Amino acid sequence: MKQQLLALVAALGLAVGGVTAQAADTVKIGLMAPLTGSWASEGQGMKKIVELLAEQQNAKGGVLGKQIEVVTEDDGGDPRTASLAAQRLTTRGVVGVIGTYGSSVTEASQAIYDEVKLPQIANGSTAIRLTEKGFKHFFRTAPRDDEQGRMAARTIDKLGFKKVAILHDNTSYAKGLADEANALLKDQGAEVVFFDALTPGERDYTAILTKLKGANPDVVLFTGYYPEAGLLLRQKKDMNWQVPFLGGDATNNVDLVKIAGKEAAEGFYFLSPPQPRDLDTPDAAAFLADYQKKYNELPPSIWAMLAGDGFRVMVAGIAGAKSTDSDKIAAYLHKDLKDYPGLSGPISFDAKGDREGEVYRVYKVDAEGNFVLQKL
Amino acid sequence: MEEFFQQLTNGLAVGGIYALIALGYTMVYGVLKLINFAHGDLFTYGAYLGLTLLTSLALTDRLGFALGVLVLALMVMGLVAVLGAILERAAYRPLRESPRLSAVVSALGASIFLQNALMLLYGARFQVYPDDILPTATLNVFGLYLPLMRVLIVLASVLMMVALYLFIQKTRIGAAIRAAAIDQGAARLMGIDVNRVILLVFLMGPALGGAAGLMVGLYYGQINFTMGWVYGMKAFTAAILGGIGNIPGAMVGGLLLGVIEALGAAYISIAWKDAIAFLVLILILIVRPTGLLGERVADKI
Amino acid sequence: MKHGKPFVVVVLAALLAAAPLFLNAYQVDVLNSIGLYGLLALGLNLILGEAGLFNMGHAAFYAVGAYTAAILNTRYQIPILWTLPLSGLAAGLFALAVARPVVHLRGDYLLIVTIGVGEIVRIALVNDIFGMTGGANGIFGISRPQLFGIVIRRPQEFFYLIWGCVALTIVLFLRLKQSRFGRALNYLREDEVAAEGSGINTAYYKLAAFGLGAAWAGMAGTLFAAKMTIISPESFNFWESVVLFMIVILGGAGNIVGVLLAAFLVIGLPELFREFASARMLVFGLVMVVMMVFRPQGLLPARGGRFSPITLARGRG
């Protein structure tokens, strides 16, 4: 028995050790995404988009005369798995990394990439502090929570709401946005009549809605994610409660309307970077058509699209720097990349690695369940 | 006061689902002393199978809402019951004579397997039931809003619980299940085929869990592959609250847990809701170490 | 088989000690993760394996330790490794306080209570209890540990820190196992009534096992905080407790070598299965079932007669 176990351990060691670097005839770009776990749908969308983009780029000749190879690692949507995924990517000869979705997950990987100076472009991580630590090789195509907080407060003001209920879900992202908006709303004289968090992953939010209704707000600002937003809208309709809802950018997902039902989703406002199809760039339209053709569905969300932008920017950085040297890529992205035509609009980075410019728009769901860009 | 009663009905609707799932835990535990951690995932399979059958067979179009859903429920319950029996055969039967915690680990492994199998089969995205087949009427009773579907769900779960209770208490097979739960050796000597009792329990528990999954899918609309974990945990808590192994206990525990959650959210804090529920559970167990309806068992000497 | 044992141990230890020389950073970091979970599981093994107390909330003690270390380090600039004894103490005392009113509960009731404690701790951390835990963001900016003037930052350096702790733990726990205390725990697990009857203060020993196991989790928490430099509540969720529970039972409750071996499998296999991408956890779940079915007593069952310690007491309530 003991021999068998020893053999097993040895086999395990060999197998983990068996991953060796191949010859460098390709340019490898890493993708860190939640392929399993709660955010698996986002991660799998990220993978599909980046792989399609790589395929297209390779058809055009790749970069620096070499083909691009995407190396994907599963971060499981949790920090510990992410730190292992990051360590693994650093040993697989990638020249840069795209990802990942959640802020705390990205945070667990930042120091690891920084240690070996790998450029990292996060796609869904909006927490402010990620770019406040002075990492030279960290970028993100996602906007920051403070920008969105400002946008939320301004939108509520413009729509003329005075009594606001704020509901978040106690995730790092949603709490940050809720706090940001809460402070700004109070500054501009709005009354915040409710501030609490629901537990994500449940099905029945009627207890919370009943309590919310008791606070009698003009508008409910929900800063959490689309699965809960959809259920809240659906159950709100069942209650015959007619209060308008405003959601944060994590509610921007095609499944929101499916979950809520068209009738319940109608009139829902949300903030988001522009949808690809609301951009007039031929790139975005063409890409969406290709995506639909290849996978027979639409990308799950803007966040997966932002991973695609991360990939394109990374390729542009490598091409622009004419090198796979990380310092040169980072320098190019910081200084020379200006108004790069991304799928989600023009992309430039500031000195911290944040995306420049106003990214947020206000959307409203119409009777058909379409997301319609609002002019406010 | 109106809000209080509203929250009470909210809690009862959630609790009814917990209770149905808790029955599966408690029945298996009663006979095998096994915590079947994969039970929550069987519930999820009920929801997914329900969606697939609903959309592919278009039962409600052909048979009308009431009959269609009834046929659908029977099919889902049957399929999930078979799944439960397969699970028992593959993951638990080989461990019957082993340390009981080994079976728990096997159950956890099975849970991971089932969950990820579902993800690979259906994809990781949320699946959504069509929302145009349900009656959307909302009843207004003394100022309380009661959507018709909610009322139907509570009625259906109570009906199933009563049926199960009568079955266990009044039939010969029910008596055999009770006997096997009290003392397997003695039951065997009395000519009860304990293996068949175990099989039966692994058919009935998952069938109820599958029905709960279908109800969640029909009413809440949104399902995903990880939802069994949350519901399973709640239902397990409910089963313990009522006294695990005790069938009326699971019903009481489920309904009570739903109400505690709703009232905790309403009057203390939404964010602390689950912590409050666990705290109440712990306090109850300190006072009644075997749950509300669990029997006080004297230690054998 | 018996006489070959010391030799095998020496070879394995030497191999492990030399591992960072021929493994890359990722592989070393997998070993670090295994070491960390090994430490946690050895602590849990005292409670669950040696004393037979069903604890599925071990992550709570892990969290208390990690947060104690992080708070002391970021607020009071205490070097992170100096907080080791304090975070161990904090976690141990916390465990004593919560276990005291519930430790007499029968198996599965204790199981749900410990799950509940784990969830309450996590929810408290998420809700920024005492305004000190940073809510869902957690605590960041934890300083790198320093040992003998060397700043530990690379996985290779952490490897020696973590596995040094594991080695120390093994030596300590082996001695403990052979002591009066260890025997009392085993007696308790095998037959509580008889143990009480022969004059063992069962409540005392149960609490002691809880306190000691939790203290170990607390210290492992410090190492985790030092390694990650950022901690947040999601690192201490129910799933972590479940993983630890699986490690101890799979290893063969009560067997130190078995538990470490199981840590290798439970933490190592999902890494090994990365080649399966989205299917990796599916394969992992299947492997867990298969391993339990073929080794129902655990990989290396605890020594002790023909009567298995915690057999399925079927039909006896």
PDB file of N, CA and C in Angstrom, chain A residues 24-60:
ATOM      1  N   ALA A  24      10.097  29.430 -28.387  1.00  0.00           N
ATOM      2  CA  ALA A  24       9.418  30.716 -28.466  1.00  0.00           C
ATOM      3  C   ALA A  24       9.164  31.133 -29.908  1.00  0.00           C
ATOM      4  N   ASP A  25       8.433  30.301 -30.663  1.00  0.00           N
ATOM      5  CA  ASP A  25       8.102  30.715 -32.016  1.00  0.00           C
ATOM      6  C   ASP A  25       6.737  31.370 -32.083  1.00  0.00           C
ATOM      7  N   THR A  26       6.108  31.516 -30.928  1.00  0.00           N
ATOM      8  CA  THR A  26       4.850  32.246 -30.877  1.00  0.00           C
ATOM      9  C   THR A  26       4.961  33.313 -29.794  1.00  0.00           C
ATOM     10  N   VAL A  27       4.083  34.292 -29.879  1.00  0.00           N
ATOM     11  CA  VAL A  27       3.971  35.258 -28.787  1.00  0.00           C
ATOM     12  C   VAL A  27       2.820  34.800 -27.912  1.00  0.00           C
ATOM     13  N   LYS A  28       3.131  34.537 -26.640  1.00  0.00           N
ATOM     14  CA  LYS A  28       2.081  34.032 -25.757  1.00  0.00           C
ATOM     15  C   LYS A  28       1.501  35.149 -24.914  1.00  0.00           C
ATOM     16  N   ILE A  29       0.185  35.206 -24.918  1.00  0.00           N
ATOM     17  CA  ILE A  29      -0.502  36.173 -24.070  1.00  0.00           C
ATOM     18  C   ILE A  29      -1.385  35.405 -23.107  1.00  0.00           C
ATOM     19  N   GLY A  30      -1.242  35.722 -21.834  1.00  0.00           N
ATOM     20  CA  GLY A  30      -1.994  35.001 -20.811  1.00  0.00           C
ATOM     21  C   GLY A  30      -3.383  35.579 -20.640  1.00  0.00           C
ATOM     22  N   LEU A  31      -4.320  34.702 -20.296  1.00  0.00           N
ATOM     23  CA  LEU A  31      -5.658  35.160 -19.927  1.00  0.00           C
ATOM     24  C   LEU A  31      -6.018  34.500 -18.613  1.00  0.00           C
ATOM     25  N   MET A  32      -6.302  35.322 -17.620  1.00  0.00           N
ATOM     26  CA  MET A  32      -6.707  34.792 -16.323  1.00  0.00           C
ATOM     27  C   MET A  32      -8.192  35.078 -16.184  1.00  0.00           C
ATOM     28  N   ALA A  33      -9.006  34.037 -16.075  1.00  0.00           N
ATOM     29  CA  ALA A  33     -10.454  34.232 -16.084  1.00  0.00           C
ATOM     30  C   ALA A  33     -11.130  33.208 -15.194  1.00  0.00           C
ATOM     31  N   PRO A  34     -12.277  33.550 -14.605  1.00  0.00           N
ATOM     32  CA  PRO A  34     -13.007  32.579 -13.785  1.00  0.00           C
ATOM     33  C   PRO A  34     -13.753  31.550 -14.648  1.00  0.00           C
ATOM     34  N   LEU A  35     -13.095  30.472 -14.986  1.00  0.00           N
ATOM     35  CA  LEU A  35     -13.748  29.452 -15.832  1.00  0.00           C
ATOM     36  C   LEU A  35     -14.660  28.534 -15.030  1.00  0.00           C
ATOM     37  N   THR A  36     -14.422  28.468 -13.724  1.00  0.00           N
ATOM     38  CA  THR A  36     -15.313  27.691 -12.847  1.00  0.00           C
ATOM     39  C   THR A  36     -15.796  28.630 -11.753  1.00  0.00           C
ATOM     40  N   GLY A  37     -16.687  28.132 -10.908  1.00  0.00           N
ATOM     41  CA  GLY A  37     -17.170  28.942  -9.792  1.00  0.00           C
ATOM     42  C   GLY A  37     -18.313  29.865 -10.184  1.00  0.00           C
ATOM     43  N   SER A  38     -18.653  30.765  -9.281  1.00  0.00           N
ATOM     44  CA  SER A  38     -19.861  31.574  -9.442  1.00  0.00           C
ATOM     45  C   SER A  38     -19.834  32.475 -10.670  1.00  0.00           C
ATOM     46  N   TRP A  39     -18.652  32.926 -11.061  1.00  0.00           N
ATOM     47  CA  TRP A  39     -18.594  33.852 -12.188  1.00  0.00           C
ATOM     48  C   TRP A  39     -18.155  33.163 -13.461  1.00  0.00           C
ATOM     49  N   ALA A  40     -18.389  31.858 -13.527  1.00  0.00           N
ATOM     50  CA  ALA A  40     -17.933  31.083 -14.665  1.00  0.00           C
ATOM     51  C   ALA A  40     -18.487  31.618 -15.985  1.00  0.00           C
ATOM     52  N   SER A  41     -19.701  32.153 -15.971  1.00  0.00           N
ATOM     53  CA  SER A  41     -20.267  32.594 -17.248  1.00  0.00           C
ATOM     54  C   SER A  41     -19.472  33.782 -17.791  1.00  0.00           C
ATOM     55  N   GLU A  42     -19.059  34.694 -16.915  1.00  0.00           N
ATOM     56  CA  GLU A  42     -18.230  35.813 -17.352  1.00  0.00           C
ATOM     57  C   GLU A  42     -16.900  35.302 -17.897  1.00  0.00           C
ATOM     58  N   GLY A  43     -16.296  34.390 -17.133  1.00  0.00           N
ATOM     59  CA  GLY A  43     -14.972  33.909 -17.506  1.00  0.00           C
ATOM     60  C   GLY A  43     -14.994  33.166 -18.831  1.00  0.00           C
ATOM     61  N   GLN A  44     -16.036  32.375 -19.037  1.00  0.00           N
ATOM     62  CA  GLN A  44     -16.095  31.633 -20.285  1.00  0.00           C
ATOM     63  C   GLN A  44     -16.350  32.577 -21.461  1.00  0.00           C
ATOM     64  N   GLY A  45     -17.104  33.641 -21.200  1.00  0.00           N
ATOM     65  CA  GLY A  45     -17.283  34.664 -22.226  1.00  0.00           C
ATOM     66  C   GLY A  45     -15.966  35.345 -22.564  1.00  0.00           C
ATOM     67  N   MET A  46     -15.186  35.661 -21.522  1.00  0.00           N
ATOM     68  CA  MET A  46     -13.880  36.293 -21.736  1.00  0.00           C
ATOM     69  C   MET A  46     -13.004  35.409 -22.618  1.00  0.00           C
ATOM     70  N   LYS A  47     -13.033  34.114 -22.316  1.00  0.00           N
ATOM     71  CA  LYS A  47     -12.181  33.177 -23.047  1.00  0.00           C
ATOM     72  C   LYS A  47     -12.600  33.124 -24.521  1.00  0.00           C
ATOM     73  N   LYS A  48     -13.913  33.049 -24.749  1.00  0.00           N
ATOM     74  CA  LYS A  48     -14.387  32.976 -26.132  1.00  0.00           C
ATOM     75  C   LYS A  48     -13.988  34.222 -26.913  1.00  0.00           C
ATOM     76  N   ILE A  49     -14.167  35.368 -26.297  1.00  0.00           N
ATOM     77  CA  ILE A  49     -13.874  36.620 -27.001  1.00  0.00           C
ATOM     78  C   ILE A  49     -12.392  36.722 -27.319  1.00  0.00           C
ATOM     79  N   VAL A  50     -11.562  36.455 -26.298  1.00  0.00           N
ATOM     80  CA  VAL A  50     -10.124  36.604 -26.519  1.00  0.00           C
ATOM     81  C   VAL A  50      -9.642  35.586 -27.547  1.00  0.00           C
ATOM     82  N   GLU A  51     -10.173  34.380 -27.490  1.00  0.00           N
ATOM     83  CA  GLU A  51      -9.726  33.377 -28.469  1.00  0.00           C
ATOM     84  C   GLU A  51     -10.133  33.747 -29.886  1.00  0.00           C
ATOM     85  N   LEU A  52     -11.350  34.297 -30.028  1.00  0.00           N
ATOM     86  CA  LEU A  52     -11.785  34.719 -31.363  1.00  0.00           C
ATOM     87  C   LEU A  52     -10.908  35.856 -31.879  1.00  0.00           C
ATOM     88  N   LEU A  53     -10.620  36.815 -30.998  1.00  0.00           N
ATOM     89  CA  LEU A  53      -9.777  37.941 -31.407  1.00  0.00           C
ATOM     90  C   LEU A  53      -8.383  37.473 -31.801  1.00  0.00           C
ATOM     91  N   ALA A  54      -7.859  36.509 -31.047  1.00  0.00           N
ATOM     92  CA  ALA A  54      -6.523  35.988 -31.353  1.00  0.00           C
ATOM     93  C   ALA A  54      -6.527  35.312 -32.717  1.00  0.00           C
ATOM     94  N   GLU A  55      -7.589  34.558 -32.954  1.00  0.00           N
ATOM     95  CA  GLU A  55      -7.736  33.880 -34.246  1.00  0.00           C
ATOM     96  C   GLU A  55      -7.719  34.894 -35.390  1.00  0.00           C
ATOM     97  N   GLN A  56      -8.495  35.961 -35.194  1.00  0.00           N
ATOM     98  CA  GLN A  56      -8.573  36.989 -36.240  1.00  0.00           C
ATOM     99  C   GLN A  56      -7.245  37.689 -36.424  1.00  0.00           C
ATOM    100  N   GLN A  57      -6.578  37.988 -35.295  1.00  0.00           N
ATOM    101  CA  GLN A  57      -5.290  38.663 -35.380  1.00  0.00           C
ATOM    102  C   GLN A  57      -4.263  37.765 -36.083  1.00  0.00           C
ATOM    103  N   ASN A  58      -4.326  36.475 -35.776  1.00  0.00           N
ATOM    104  CA  ASN A  58      -3.390  35.547 -36.407  1.00  0.00           C
ATOM    105  C   ASN A  58      -3.635  35.439 -37.910  1.00  0.00           C
ATOM    106  N   ALA A  59      -4.906  35.534 -38.309  1.00  0.00           N
ATOM    107  CA  ALA A  59      -5.223  35.491 -39.733  1.00  0.00           C
ATOM    108  C   ALA A  59      -4.625  36.704 -40.440  1.00  0.00           C
ATOM    109  N   LYS A  60      -4.482  37.789 -39.672  1.00  0.00           N
ATOM    110  CA  LYS A  60      -3.886  38.997 -40.241  1.00  0.00           C
ATOM    111  C   LYS A  60      -2.366  38.998 -40.077  1.00  0.00           C
TER     112      LYS A  60
END
